[in-house]
GROMACS .gro file of C-alpha atoms in nm:
model
  313
    1UNK     CA    1   0.966   9.063  -1.962
    2UNK     CA    2   0.708   8.824  -2.105
    3UNK     CA    3   0.746   8.684  -2.451
    4UNK     CA    4   0.496   8.839  -2.692
    5UNK     CA    5   0.436   8.637  -3.004
    6UNK     CA    6   0.184   8.741  -3.269
    7UNK     CA    7  -0.010   8.427  -3.358
    8UNK     CA    8  -0.232   8.418  -3.665
    9UNK     CA    9  -0.575   8.288  -3.580
   10UNK     CA   10  -0.781   8.072  -3.816
   11UNK     CA   11  -0.916   8.288  -4.095
   12UNK     CA   12  -1.293   8.323  -4.110
   13UNK     CA   13  -1.499   8.544  -4.338
   14UNK     CA   14  -1.588   8.783  -4.058
   15UNK     CA   15  -1.261   8.788  -3.863
   16UNK     CA   16  -0.931   8.776  -4.055
   17UNK     CA   17  -0.755   8.898  -3.741
   18UNK     CA   18  -0.411   8.844  -3.592
   19UNK     CA   19  -0.400   8.783  -3.217
   20UNK     CA   20  -0.117   8.902  -2.993
   21UNK     CA   21  -0.053   8.680  -2.687
   22UNK     CA   22   0.182   8.747  -2.398
   23UNK     CA   23   0.277   8.512  -2.116
   24UNK     CA   24   0.360   8.496  -1.842
   25UNK     CA   25   0.252   8.836  -1.724
   26UNK     CA   26   0.311   8.837  -1.349
   27UNK     CA   27   0.096   9.012  -1.092
   28UNK     CA   28   0.243   9.038  -0.741
   29UNK     CA   29   0.030   8.842  -0.493
   30UNK     CA   30   0.152   8.887  -0.134
   31UNK     CA   31   0.024   8.614   0.094
   32UNK     CA   32  -0.072   8.380  -0.192
   33UNK     CA   33   0.255   8.189  -0.183
   34UNK     CA   34   0.295   8.225  -0.561
   35UNK     CA   35   0.273   8.539  -0.771
   36UNK     CA   36  -0.021   8.524  -1.008
   37UNK     CA   37   0.078   8.436  -1.364
   38UNK     CA   38  -0.158   8.513  -1.648
   39UNK     CA   39  -0.179   8.495  -2.025
   40UNK     CA   40  -0.315   8.796  -2.213
   41UNK     CA   41  -0.451   8.761  -2.566
   42UNK     CA   42  -0.580   9.050  -2.774
   43UNK     CA   43  -0.638   9.150  -3.136
   44UNK     CA   44  -0.327   9.315  -3.275
   45UNK     CA   45  -0.523   9.625  -3.378
   46UNK     CA   46  -0.825   9.820  -3.262
   47UNK     CA   47  -0.925  10.016  -2.957
   48UNK     CA   48  -1.194  10.025  -2.688
   49UNK     CA   49  -1.150   9.651  -2.644
   50UNK     CA   50  -1.380   9.480  -2.390
   51UNK     CA   51  -1.217   9.243  -2.141
   52UNK     CA   52  -1.293   8.879  -2.056
   53UNK     CA   53  -1.132   8.729  -1.746
   54UNK     CA   54  -1.139   8.350  -1.782
   55UNK     CA   55  -1.114   8.101  -1.493
   56UNK     CA   56  -0.992   7.754  -1.592
   57UNK     CA   57  -1.124   7.421  -1.469
   58UNK     CA   58  -0.952   7.202  -1.211
   59UNK     CA   59  -0.588   7.132  -1.294
   60UNK     CA   60  -0.569   7.347  -1.606
   61UNK     CA   61  -0.371   7.670  -1.650
   62UNK     CA   62  -0.341   7.988  -1.852
   63UNK     CA   63  -0.239   7.773  -2.149
   64UNK     CA   64  -0.572   7.593  -2.180
   65UNK     CA   65  -0.900   7.671  -2.355
   66UNK     CA   66  -0.745   7.792  -2.679
   67UNK     CA   67  -1.065   7.723  -2.877
   68UNK     CA   68  -1.241   7.993  -2.675
   69UNK     CA   69  -0.958   8.232  -2.591
   70UNK     CA   70  -0.831   8.249  -2.949
   71UNK     CA   71  -1.179   8.296  -3.090
   72UNK     CA   72  -1.276   8.570  -2.847
   73UNK     CA   73  -0.951   8.757  -2.901
   74UNK     CA   74  -0.990   8.729  -3.278
   75UNK     CA   75  -1.333   8.886  -3.242
   76UNK     CA   76  -1.229   9.196  -3.054
   77UNK     CA   77  -1.188   9.097  -2.688
   78UNK     CA   78  -0.890   9.109  -2.456
   79UNK     CA   79  -0.881   8.769  -2.285
   80UNK     CA   80  -0.698   8.734  -1.952
   81UNK     CA   81  -0.635   8.380  -1.824
   82UNK     CA   82  -0.489   8.345  -1.474
   83UNK     CA   83  -0.326   8.022  -1.355
   84UNK     CA   84  -0.493   7.918  -1.029
   85UNK     CA   85  -0.315   7.730  -0.750
   86UNK     CA   86  -0.481   7.399  -0.839
   87UNK     CA   87  -0.307   7.398  -1.179
   88UNK     CA   88  -0.107   7.086  -1.257
   89UNK     CA   89   0.171   7.318  -1.370
   90UNK     CA   90   0.225   7.423  -1.008
   91UNK     CA   91   0.206   7.071  -0.858
   92UNK     CA   92   0.076   7.191  -0.523
   93UNK     CA   93   0.087   6.900  -0.272
   94UNK     CA   94  -0.249   6.778  -0.144
   95UNK     CA   95  -0.138   6.851   0.213
   96UNK     CA   96  -0.045   7.212   0.134
   97UNK     CA   97  -0.218   7.433   0.393
   98UNK     CA   98  -0.364   7.645   0.112
   99UNK     CA   99  -0.550   7.352  -0.043
  100UNK     CA  100  -0.875   7.386   0.158
  101UNK     CA  101  -0.884   7.755   0.069
  102UNK     CA  102  -0.809   7.734  -0.303
  103UNK     CA  103  -1.175   7.794  -0.392
  104UNK     CA  104  -1.153   8.132  -0.219
  105UNK     CA  105  -0.804   8.211  -0.352
  106UNK     CA  106  -0.939   8.148  -0.703
  107UNK     CA  107  -1.194   8.425  -0.652
  108UNK     CA  108  -0.920   8.654  -0.524
  109UNK     CA  109  -0.720   8.571  -0.838
  110UNK     CA  110  -0.997   8.708  -1.059
  111UNK     CA  111  -1.030   9.021  -0.850
  112UNK     CA  112  -0.652   9.064  -0.857
  113UNK     CA  113  -0.667   9.060  -1.237
  114UNK     CA  114  -0.933   9.331  -1.235
  115UNK     CA  115  -0.727   9.535  -0.991
  116UNK     CA  116  -0.416   9.486  -1.207
  117UNK     CA  117  -0.545   9.580  -1.551
  118UNK     CA  118  -0.302   9.874  -1.563
  119UNK     CA  119  -0.010   9.637  -1.507
  120UNK     CA  120  -0.135   9.392  -1.766
  121UNK     CA  121  -0.198   9.667  -2.020
  122UNK     CA  122   0.154   9.802  -1.978
  123UNK     CA  123   0.315   9.458  -1.993
  124UNK     CA  124   0.177   9.358  -2.334
  125UNK     CA  125   0.348   9.544  -2.619
  126UNK     CA  126   0.102   9.754  -2.814
  127UNK     CA  127  -0.189   9.711  -2.573
  128UNK     CA  128  -0.159  10.034  -2.374
  129UNK     CA  129  -0.463  10.257  -2.396
  130UNK     CA  130  -0.675  10.005  -2.585
  131UNK     CA  131  -0.887   9.851  -2.305
  132UNK     CA  132  -1.249   9.943  -2.236
  133UNK     CA  133  -1.266   9.930  -1.855
  134UNK     CA  134  -1.645   9.977  -1.859
  135UNK     CA  135  -1.704   9.655  -2.053
  136UNK     CA  136  -1.571   9.366  -1.846
  137UNK     CA  137  -1.700   9.008  -1.837
  138UNK     CA  138  -1.596   8.694  -1.652
  139UNK     CA  139  -1.613   8.340  -1.785
  140UNK     CA  140  -1.513   7.998  -1.663
  141UNK     CA  141  -1.548   7.625  -1.709
  142UNK     CA  142  -1.645   7.376  -1.437
  143UNK     CA  143  -1.469   7.486  -1.115
  144UNK     CA  144  -1.377   7.800  -1.305
  145UNK     CA  145  -1.744   7.865  -1.372
  146UNK     CA  146  -1.815   7.845  -1.000
  147UNK     CA  147  -1.527   8.085  -0.939
  148UNK     CA  148  -1.660   8.330  -1.198
  149UNK     CA  149  -2.018   8.299  -1.073
  150UNK     CA  150  -1.930   8.452  -0.737
  151UNK     CA  151  -1.831   8.776  -0.909
  152UNK     CA  152  -2.177   8.773  -1.069
  153UNK     CA  153  -2.345   8.742  -0.729
  154UNK     CA  154  -2.358   8.370  -0.646
  155UNK     CA  155  -2.273   8.292  -0.284
  156UNK     CA  156  -2.153   7.987  -0.094
  157UNK     CA  157  -2.380   7.848   0.176
  158UNK     CA  158  -2.226   7.780   0.515
  159UNK     CA  159  -2.285   7.464   0.721
  160UNK     CA  160  -2.592   7.633   0.868
  161UNK     CA  161  -2.737   7.698   0.523
  162UNK     CA  162  -2.684   8.074   0.549
  163UNK     CA  163  -2.525   8.243   0.245
  164UNK     CA  164  -2.166   8.348   0.303
  165UNK     CA  165  -1.994   8.671   0.208
  166UNK     CA  166  -2.109   8.866  -0.096
  167UNK     CA  167  -1.811   8.853  -0.334
  168UNK     CA  168  -1.978   9.012  -0.635
  169UNK     CA  169  -1.793   9.280  -0.828
  170UNK     CA  170  -1.969   9.576  -0.985
  171UNK     CA  171  -1.693   9.608  -1.245
  172UNK     CA  172  -1.820   9.287  -1.405
  173UNK     CA  173  -2.112   9.343  -1.639
  174UNK     CA  174  -2.172   8.992  -1.781
  175UNK     CA  175  -2.064   8.630  -1.758
  176UNK     CA  176  -2.034   8.305  -1.952
  177UNK     CA  177  -2.064   8.005  -1.721
  178UNK     CA  178  -1.970   7.674  -1.882
  179UNK     CA  179  -2.072   7.348  -1.712
  180UNK     CA  180  -2.135   7.524  -1.381
  181UNK     CA  181  -2.226   7.274  -1.110
  182UNK     CA  182  -2.568   7.284  -0.945
  183UNK     CA  183  -2.707   7.291  -0.592
  184UNK     CA  184  -2.513   7.142  -0.304
  185UNK     CA  185  -2.811   6.946  -0.173
  186UNK     CA  186  -2.748   6.701  -0.457
  187UNK     CA  187  -2.380   6.631  -0.389
  188UNK     CA  188  -2.265   6.274  -0.334
  189UNK     CA  189  -2.145   6.199   0.021
  190UNK     CA  190  -1.783   6.207  -0.103
  191UNK     CA  191  -1.828   6.549  -0.265
  192UNK     CA  192  -2.012   6.689   0.037
  193UNK     CA  193  -1.726   6.580   0.263
  194UNK     CA  194  -1.433   6.689   0.048
  195UNK     CA  195  -1.575   6.992  -0.134
  196UNK     CA  196  -1.789   7.178   0.121
  197UNK     CA  197  -1.762   7.497  -0.087
  198UNK     CA  198  -1.977   7.335  -0.357
  199UNK     CA  199  -2.295   7.458  -0.190
  200UNK     CA  200  -2.396   7.758  -0.397
  201UNK     CA  201  -2.692   7.990  -0.371
  202UNK     CA  202  -2.785   8.149  -0.703
  203UNK     CA  203  -3.060   8.365  -0.553
  204UNK     CA  204  -2.845   8.679  -0.569
  205UNK     CA  205  -2.665   8.605  -0.898
  206UNK     CA  206  -2.820   8.906  -1.069
  207UNK     CA  207  -2.556   8.995  -1.329
  208UNK     CA  208  -2.653   8.882  -1.683
  209UNK     CA  209  -2.499   8.551  -1.784
  210UNK     CA  210  -2.502   8.284  -2.051
  211UNK     CA  211  -2.519   7.946  -1.878
  212UNK     CA  212  -2.409   7.648  -2.088
  213UNK     CA  213  -2.494   7.288  -1.999
  214UNK     CA  214  -2.447   6.958  -2.180
  215UNK     CA  215  -2.745   6.723  -2.179
  216UNK     CA  216  -2.508   6.423  -2.147
  217UNK     CA  217  -2.295   6.573  -1.868
  218UNK     CA  218  -2.320   6.326  -1.578
  219UNK     CA  219  -2.106   6.431  -1.285
  220UNK     CA  220  -1.962   6.181  -1.033
  221UNK     CA  221  -2.006   6.458  -0.775
  222UNK     CA  222  -2.386   6.470  -0.804
  223UNK     CA  223  -2.666   6.227  -0.727
  224UNK     CA  224  -2.863   6.378  -1.015
  225UNK     CA  225  -2.825   6.363  -1.390
  226UNK     CA  226  -2.733   6.630  -1.646
  227UNK     CA  227  -3.018   6.858  -1.535
  228UNK     CA  228  -2.803   6.939  -1.229
  229UNK     CA  229  -2.603   7.174  -1.453
  230UNK     CA  230  -2.916   7.376  -1.533
  231UNK     CA  231  -2.965   7.477  -1.166
  232UNK     CA  232  -2.776   7.807  -1.209
  233UNK     CA  233  -3.036   7.908  -1.468
  234UNK     CA  234  -3.337   7.769  -1.282
  235UNK     CA  235  -3.250   7.916  -0.943
  236UNK     CA  236  -3.108   8.257  -1.037
  237UNK     CA  237  -3.299   8.580  -1.100
  238UNK     CA  238  -3.404   8.681  -1.450
  239UNK     CA  239  -3.167   8.810  -1.712
  240UNK     CA  240  -3.006   8.471  -1.774
  241UNK     CA  241  -2.984   8.266  -2.092
  242UNK     CA  242  -2.948   7.887  -2.092
  243UNK     CA  243  -2.781   7.708  -2.380
  244UNK     CA  244  -2.827   7.332  -2.364
  245UNK     CA  245  -2.589   7.149  -2.598
  246UNK     CA  246  -2.725   6.819  -2.728
  247UNK     CA  247  -2.493   6.524  -2.670
  248UNK     CA  248  -2.237   6.733  -2.485
  249UNK     CA  249  -2.049   6.601  -2.185
  250UNK     CA  250  -1.840   6.802  -1.941
  251UNK     CA  251  -1.592   6.924  -2.204
  252UNK     CA  252  -1.883   7.057  -2.412
  253UNK     CA  253  -1.731   6.914  -2.728
  254UNK     CA  254  -1.369   7.006  -2.659
  255UNK     CA  255  -1.338   7.359  -2.519
  256UNK     CA  256  -1.034   7.286  -2.293
  257UNK     CA  257  -0.811   7.249  -2.597
  258UNK     CA  258  -0.752   7.095  -2.936
  259UNK     CA  259  -0.705   6.715  -2.928
  260UNK     CA  260  -0.716   6.705  -2.548
  261UNK     CA  261  -0.724   6.356  -2.396
  262UNK     CA  262  -0.990   6.450  -2.139
  263UNK     CA  263  -1.237   6.530  -2.416
  264UNK     CA  264  -1.468   6.230  -2.447
  265UNK     CA  265  -1.731   6.404  -2.660
  266UNK     CA  266  -1.518   6.567  -2.928
  267UNK     CA  267  -1.729   6.775  -3.164
  268UNK     CA  268  -1.577   7.060  -3.366
  269UNK     CA  269  -1.929   7.160  -3.471
  270UNK     CA  270  -2.044   7.193  -3.111
  271UNK     CA  271  -1.737   7.397  -3.018
  272UNK     CA  272  -1.790   7.624  -3.320
  273UNK     CA  273  -2.150   7.682  -3.214
  274UNK     CA  274  -2.038   7.771  -2.863
  275UNK     CA  275  -1.773   8.006  -3.001
  276UNK     CA  276  -2.030   8.192  -3.210
  277UNK     CA  277  -2.303   8.208  -2.948
  278UNK     CA  278  -2.077   8.306  -2.658
  279UNK     CA  279  -1.915   8.583  -2.864
  280UNK     CA  280  -2.251   8.713  -2.983
  281UNK     CA  281  -2.393   8.694  -2.630
  282UNK     CA  282  -2.107   8.893  -2.480
  283UNK     CA  283  -2.136   9.159  -2.748
  284UNK     CA  284  -2.504   9.195  -2.665
  285UNK     CA  285  -2.464   9.179  -2.285
  286UNK     CA  286  -2.184   9.439  -2.293
  287UNK     CA  287  -2.402   9.663  -2.510
  288UNK     CA  288  -2.176   9.654  -2.814
  289UNK     CA  289  -2.441   9.525  -3.057
  290UNK     CA  290  -2.710   9.258  -3.072
  291UNK     CA  291  -2.724   9.181  -3.443
  292UNK     CA  292  -2.489   8.883  -3.421
  293UNK     CA  293  -2.685   8.740  -3.128
  294UNK     CA  294  -3.014   8.761  -3.313
  295UNK     CA  295  -2.863   8.597  -3.620
  296UNK     CA  296  -2.696   8.317  -3.422
  297UNK     CA  297  -3.006   8.245  -3.214
  298UNK     CA  298  -3.227   8.236  -3.524
  299UNK     CA  299  -2.984   8.007  -3.706
  300UNK     CA  300  -2.985   7.764  -3.412
  301UNK     CA  301  -3.364   7.759  -3.392
  302UNK     CA  302  -3.411   7.710  -3.765
  303UNK     CA  303  -3.140   7.447  -3.817
  304UNK     CA  304  -3.285   7.117  -3.948
  305UNK     CA  305  -3.066   6.926  -3.699
  306UNK     CA  306  -2.993   7.176  -3.417
  307UNK     CA  307  -2.695   7.119  -3.192
  308UNK     CA  308  -2.862   7.281  -2.894
  309UNK     CA  309  -3.149   7.479  -2.748
  310UNK     CA  310  -3.175   7.832  -2.608
  311UNK     CA  311  -3.403   7.938  -2.323
  312UNK     CA  312  -3.462   8.275  -2.165
  313UNK     CA  313  -3.305   8.463  -2.455
   0.00000   0.00000   0.00000
């Protein structure tokens, strides 16, 4: 049985809420080589809770991204964080035969979570009967954003330039895509050789999504500058919102965790803005309410020194 430890979240005027987290919750995964381990975080009280399935960036695990997971759970969401095979916690060798297929296994991990909501609900004490299965979102950072984007309708182009299999999932009603990489035509030769799956087409990514890019995010995988990370907004159908964070690099101010060494652009203010806007966006996109979104968007626009810019609201 997983350990379930109530953890008090930081008190804010609008959310003095206790979060219940359980890990590891294990989902059987025949053929994967490892059962899928996830962390589930939820408010300790309340019902009809919408679900966010979060895909971590390269090397991370279910234990990362506390600034987002804790905040979302404290504001009424059930957050499910699977540990993908690329996680440093699993130490998969580079020559493991699964390595070239991890991008696809990651997508299967998210779908396995959606298929296993009954198991997850039963495994977390006090969670049974409290999930709203009609309000499900996916989110992810970096490689995790690419993973999540496929459930929203993005597809991977084959060597012939033809879009591959449609892996979208109608159970998913919205997404938050953080530092999602752009078009494959702009990959460096190294990236094109070693990461052939980084050739997305956003033409069929029709599910509503908040796309977040940092205007100082310069990727060693791209021949372009930070505008590469705005491609998912530029090249997808309508119904998308782009949040550009000023001065943000790939960690967007520190979303992978508190005091994380990989964060080179630490900004608690930027992270707090992303917490507020992503929560308000999901509440609007999942048709819970739009008052918080309007207030947050207006506050950003009217700030004397704004931390970012919204487009396509």
